[in-house]
Short mmCIF file of C-alpha atoms in Angstrom, two decimals:
data_model
loop_
_atom_site.label_atom_id
_atom_site.label_comp_id
_atom_site.label_asym_id
_atom_site.label_seq_id
_atom_site.Cartn_x
_atom_site.Cartn_y
_atom_site.Cartn_z
CA GLN F 19 0.00 0.00 0.00
CA ARG F 20 2.84 2.37 0.81
CA GLN F 21 4.47 1.63 -2.56
CA MET F 22 1.17 2.36 -4.34
CA CYS F 23 0.95 5.67 -2.46
CA ILE F 24 4.47 6.64 -3.56
CA ARG F 25 3.62 5.67 -7.13
CA ASP F 26 0.43 7.75 -7.10
CA ARG F 27 2.34 10.78 -5.81
CA LEU F 28 4.99 10.28 -8.46
CA LEU F 29 2.50 10.08 -11.30
CA LYS F 30 0.89 13.33 -10.10
CA SER F 31 4.15 15.15 -9.43
CA ILE F 32 5.34 18.17 -11.41
CA ASP F 33 8.78 16.65 -12.06
CA PHE F 34 7.24 13.53 -13.55
CA SER F 35 4.95 15.64 -15.75
CA ILE F 36 7.92 17.71 -16.98
CA LEU F 37 9.78 14.51 -17.82
CA PHE F 38 6.92 13.25 -19.93
CA LEU F 39 6.60 16.67 -21.60
CA ILE F 40 10.26 16.50 -22.60
CA LEU F 41 9.84 12.97 -23.91
CA ALA F 42 6.73 14.03 -25.84
CA ILE F 43 8.63 16.90 -27.50
CA LEU F 44 11.62 14.77 -28.45
CA PRO F 45 9.92 13.06 -31.43
CA PHE F 46 9.53 16.47 -33.09
CA ALA F 47 13.32 16.81 -32.92
CA LEU F 48 13.41 14.02 -35.49
CA LEU F 49 12.43 16.55 -38.15
CA ARG F 50 15.76 18.34 -37.58
CA PHE F 51 17.92 15.53 -36.22
CA PRO F 52 16.54 12.14 -37.37
CA GLU F 53 19.68 10.49 -36.02
CA ILE F 54 18.89 11.51 -32.43
CA GLY F 55 17.43 8.12 -31.56
CA LEU F 56 20.60 6.27 -32.53
CA GLY F 57 22.66 8.57 -30.32
CA MET F 58 20.34 7.91 -27.39
CA ALA F 59 20.33 4.17 -28.00
CA LEU F 60 23.84 3.72 -26.59
CA THR F 61 23.01 4.69 -23.01
CA SER F 62 19.53 6.17 -22.55
CA ASN F 63 17.87 2.82 -21.73
CA VAL F 64 20.27 2.27 -18.83
CA LEU F 65 19.84 5.86 -17.64
CA LEU F 66 16.03 5.55 -17.69
CA MET F 67 16.11 2.25 -15.79
CA ILE F 68 18.35 3.69 -13.09
CA LEU F 69 16.11 6.77 -12.82
CA PHE F 70 12.84 4.91 -12.45
CA ASP F 71 14.32 2.19 -10.24
CA ASN F 72 15.47 4.86 -7.79
CA LEU F 73 12.04 6.50 -7.99
CA LYS F 74 10.59 3.15 -6.87
CA THR F 75 8.36 2.72 -9.90
CA GLY F 76 8.46 0.69 -13.10
CA LEU F 77 9.55 2.14 -16.41
CA PRO F 78 6.30 3.47 -17.96
CA VAL F 79 5.20 1.99 -21.29
CA PRO F 80 4.82 5.47 -22.93
CA VAL F 81 8.52 6.11 -22.27
CA LEU F 82 9.49 2.86 -23.98
CA PHE F 83 7.12 3.62 -26.87
CA LEU F 84 8.60 7.10 -27.41
CA TYR F 85 12.08 5.62 -27.25
CA LEU F 86 11.13 3.20 -30.04
CA ILE F 87 9.77 6.11 -32.09
CA LEU F 88 13.03 8.01 -31.72
CA VAL F 89 15.18 5.09 -32.86
CA VAL F 90 13.11 3.57 -35.67
CA GLY F 91 11.07 6.63 -36.63
CA GLY F 92 14.18 8.75 -37.18
CA GLY F 93 15.71 6.29 -39.60
CA PHE F 94 12.42 5.78 -41.44
CA TYR F 95 11.83 9.53 -41.76
CA TYR F 96 15.37 10.12 -43.05
CA PHE F 97 14.97 7.30 -45.58
CA LEU F 98 11.72 8.79 -46.96
CA GLU F 99 13.05 12.36 -46.94
CA ASN F 100 16.30 11.59 -48.74
CA GLN F 101 15.22 8.63 -50.86
CA SER F 102 18.19 6.67 -49.59
CA ASP F 103 19.48 3.81 -51.70
CA LEU F 104 18.53 0.48 -50.13
CA LYS F 105 21.82 -0.95 -51.36
CA LEU F 106 23.50 0.98 -48.54
CA ILE F 107 21.55 -1.08 -46.05
CA ILE F 108 21.90 -4.40 -47.84
CA LYS F 109 25.70 -4.23 -47.85
CA SER F 110 27.97 -5.05 -44.92
CA PRO F 111 25.66 -4.22 -41.94
CA ILE F 112 23.01 -6.71 -43.06
CA LYS F 113 25.60 -9.36 -43.88
CA ILE F 114 27.41 -8.95 -40.55
CA SER F 115 24.15 -9.08 -38.60
CA ALA F 116 23.01 -12.14 -40.54
CA VAL F 117 26.28 -13.96 -39.76
CA ILE F 118 25.95 -13.12 -36.05
CA CYS F 119 22.34 -14.35 -36.06
CA LEU F 120 23.40 -17.60 -37.73
CA LEU F 121 26.19 -18.17 -35.20
CA MET F 122 23.76 -17.52 -32.34
CA ILE F 123 21.25 -19.99 -33.77
CA LEU F 124 23.98 -22.63 -34.19
CA GLY F 125 25.13 -21.97 -30.63
CA LEU F 126 21.59 -22.59 -29.40
CA VAL F 127 21.99 -26.26 -30.35
CA TYR F 128 24.77 -26.65 -27.76
CA SER F 129 23.24 -24.35 -25.16
CA SER F 130 22.41 -25.84 -21.76
CA ASP F 131 19.59 -23.29 -21.34
CA LYS F 132 17.81 -23.10 -24.69
CA SER F 133 15.00 -20.84 -23.45
CA TYR F 134 17.50 -18.22 -22.30
CA GLY F 135 19.45 -18.54 -25.54
CA LEU F 136 16.28 -18.11 -27.59
CA GLN F 137 15.46 -14.91 -25.66
CA LYS F 138 18.90 -13.53 -26.53
CA ILE F 139 18.46 -14.34 -30.22
CA ILE F 140 15.05 -12.65 -30.33
CA PHE F 141 16.41 -9.63 -28.46
CA PHE F 142 19.32 -9.34 -30.90
CA ILE F 143 17.06 -9.55 -33.95
CA LEU F 144 14.59 -6.97 -32.60
CA PHE F 145 17.05 -4.43 -31.21
CA ASN F 146 20.70 -4.95 -32.12
CA PHE F 147 19.90 -5.80 -35.73
CA ILE F 148 18.11 -2.44 -36.07
CA LEU F 149 20.91 -0.52 -34.36
CA VAL F 150 23.53 -2.12 -36.61
CA THR F 151 21.72 -1.45 -39.90
CA LEU F 152 20.12 1.99 -39.37
CA PRO F 153 23.39 3.99 -39.13
CA SER F 154 24.19 2.96 -42.72
CA LEU F 155 21.39 5.31 -43.82
CA PHE F 156 23.55 8.25 -42.73
CA ALA F 157 26.77 6.92 -44.30
CA LYS F 158 26.90 9.72 -46.89
CA GLU F 159 26.63 12.45 -44.24
CA PRO F 160 29.60 12.40 -41.82
CA ASP F 161 28.06 15.28 -39.84
CA ARG F 162 25.06 13.15 -38.91
CA LEU F 163 27.31 10.26 -37.90
CA GLY F 164 29.19 12.79 -35.79
CA ASN F 165 25.91 13.83 -34.14
CA ILE F 166 25.28 10.20 -33.16
CA LEU F 167 28.69 10.01 -31.51
CA ASN F 168 28.30 13.42 -29.84
CA LEU F 169 24.92 12.63 -28.32
CA GLY F 170 25.99 9.13 -27.35
CA TYR F 171 29.11 10.52 -25.66
CA PHE F 172 27.16 13.23 -23.82
CA MET F 173 24.58 10.80 -22.45
CA GLY F 174 27.34 8.33 -21.61
CA LEU F 175 29.11 11.08 -19.68
CA VAL F 176 25.93 11.76 -17.71
CA LEU F 177 25.59 8.03 -17.01
CA SER F 178 29.23 7.79 -15.92
CA LEU F 179 28.89 10.73 -13.51
CA VAL F 180 25.68 9.35 -12.01
CA THR F 181 27.05 5.82 -11.55
CA THR F 182 30.41 7.09 -10.28
CA PHE F 183 28.61 9.05 -7.56
CA MET F 184 26.49 5.98 -6.72
CA ALA F 185 29.55 3.73 -6.66
CA LEU F 186 31.41 6.08 -4.31
CA ASN F 187 28.48 5.81 -1.91
CA THR F 188 28.46 2.01 -2.05
CA PRO F 189 30.44 0.31 0.76
CA ASP F 190 31.46 -2.83 -1.16
CA PHE F 191 34.17 -2.09 -3.70
CA TYR F 192 33.27 -4.89 -6.09
CA ARG F 193 29.91 -6.10 -7.41
CA PHE F 194 28.55 -2.57 -7.76
CA HIS F 195 24.91 -2.73 -8.84
CA PRO F 196 23.39 0.68 -9.76
CA SER F 197 19.74 -0.42 -9.53
CA VAL F 198 17.43 -3.42 -9.38
CA ASN F 199 16.79 -3.81 -13.11
CA VAL F 200 20.18 -2.74 -14.46
CA ASN F 201 22.52 -5.64 -15.09
CA PRO F 202 26.19 -4.73 -14.42
CA ILE F 203 26.98 -6.13 -17.87
CA TRP F 204 24.55 -3.63 -19.45
CA LEU F 205 26.18 -0.80 -17.52
CA ALA F 206 29.70 -1.84 -18.52
CA ARG F 207 28.65 -2.27 -22.15
CA SER F 208 27.02 1.17 -22.33
CA LEU F 209 29.91 2.94 -20.63
CA GLY F 210 32.45 1.01 -22.69
CA ALA F 211 30.78 1.93 -25.99
CA THR F 212 30.65 5.63 -25.14
CA ALA F 213 34.21 5.52 -23.78
CA ILE F 214 35.30 4.45 -27.27
CA ALA F 215 33.53 7.55 -28.62
CA GLY F 216 35.39 9.63 -26.01
CA PHE F 217 38.71 8.13 -27.10
CA TYR F 218 37.86 8.99 -30.72
CA PHE F 219 37.15 12.61 -29.73
CA PHE F 220 40.44 12.66 -27.81
CA LEU F 221 42.32 11.68 -30.98
CA GLN F 222 40.44 14.30 -33.02
CA ALA F 223 40.89 17.15 -30.53
CA LYS F 224 43.47 19.78 -31.44
CA ARG F 225 43.52 21.84 -28.25
CA GLY F 226 45.29 20.62 -25.16
CA ILE F 227 42.42 21.61 -22.86
CA LEU F 228 40.01 19.44 -24.85
CA LYS F 229 42.40 16.50 -24.77
CA SER F 230 42.70 16.89 -21.00
CA PHE F 231 38.89 16.98 -20.68
CA TYR F 232 38.48 13.73 -22.62
CA VAL F 233 41.23 12.01 -20.62
CA ILE F 234 39.57 13.00 -17.33
CA SER F 235 36.16 11.93 -18.61
CA LEU F 236 37.54 8.48 -19.45
CA LEU F 237 38.37 8.02 -15.76
CA PHE F 238 34.68 8.49 -14.93
CA PHE F 239 33.75 5.99 -17.63
CA PHE F 240 36.05 3.26 -16.35
CA TYR F 241 35.58 3.69 -12.59
CA PRO F 242 32.00 2.27 -12.45
CA ILE F 243 33.08 -0.53 -14.80
CA LEU F 244 35.90 -1.51 -12.45
CA ARG F 245 33.49 -1.45 -9.51
CA THR F 246 31.16 -3.95 -11.19
#
């Protein structure tokens, strides 16, 4: 009953309403930045899970639905707007994803837990397959690919700062677990992917102050990973 009371207060709170307002506005950003969903896909799911887990409520379905719109809708809109050549999609991304899917299916034969393995295959086909193929739509526009990296890095930096603060307030050094529904492997994967983007920006930076910033930021990326 107490948990239901907290949930009712949360759903009626101003902060929660503002959050949904922001999420409702985001799809309109697709008209200007259709690649925004791909940038968010690197870390935003983990960030949202940590947020709602600490608010003691489940991740609302509308949030997941808007997230899906941002990822898939952006690519679809860009494809229609620019009449992209489907050959760009059929090339290496599709082939690589198909090979991975085949290897996963073959591995299922030897799996000791076939139900778990089947869940992973379905998850890969529904999510990872999309995230591997959609960026090829923007292959002819390096600026849009740069936007994906920039947004992914920014959100990864937010995630690293949040989880670093949480880790510092956790007594046990190892087995750091940021929230109930966030697997440490998911956290490490998200931070690791955006750390690669940070390393890329470090190599591209010309000014010493920017290089120093990226080096310091990498420390925040790796600290929560080491704690897991």
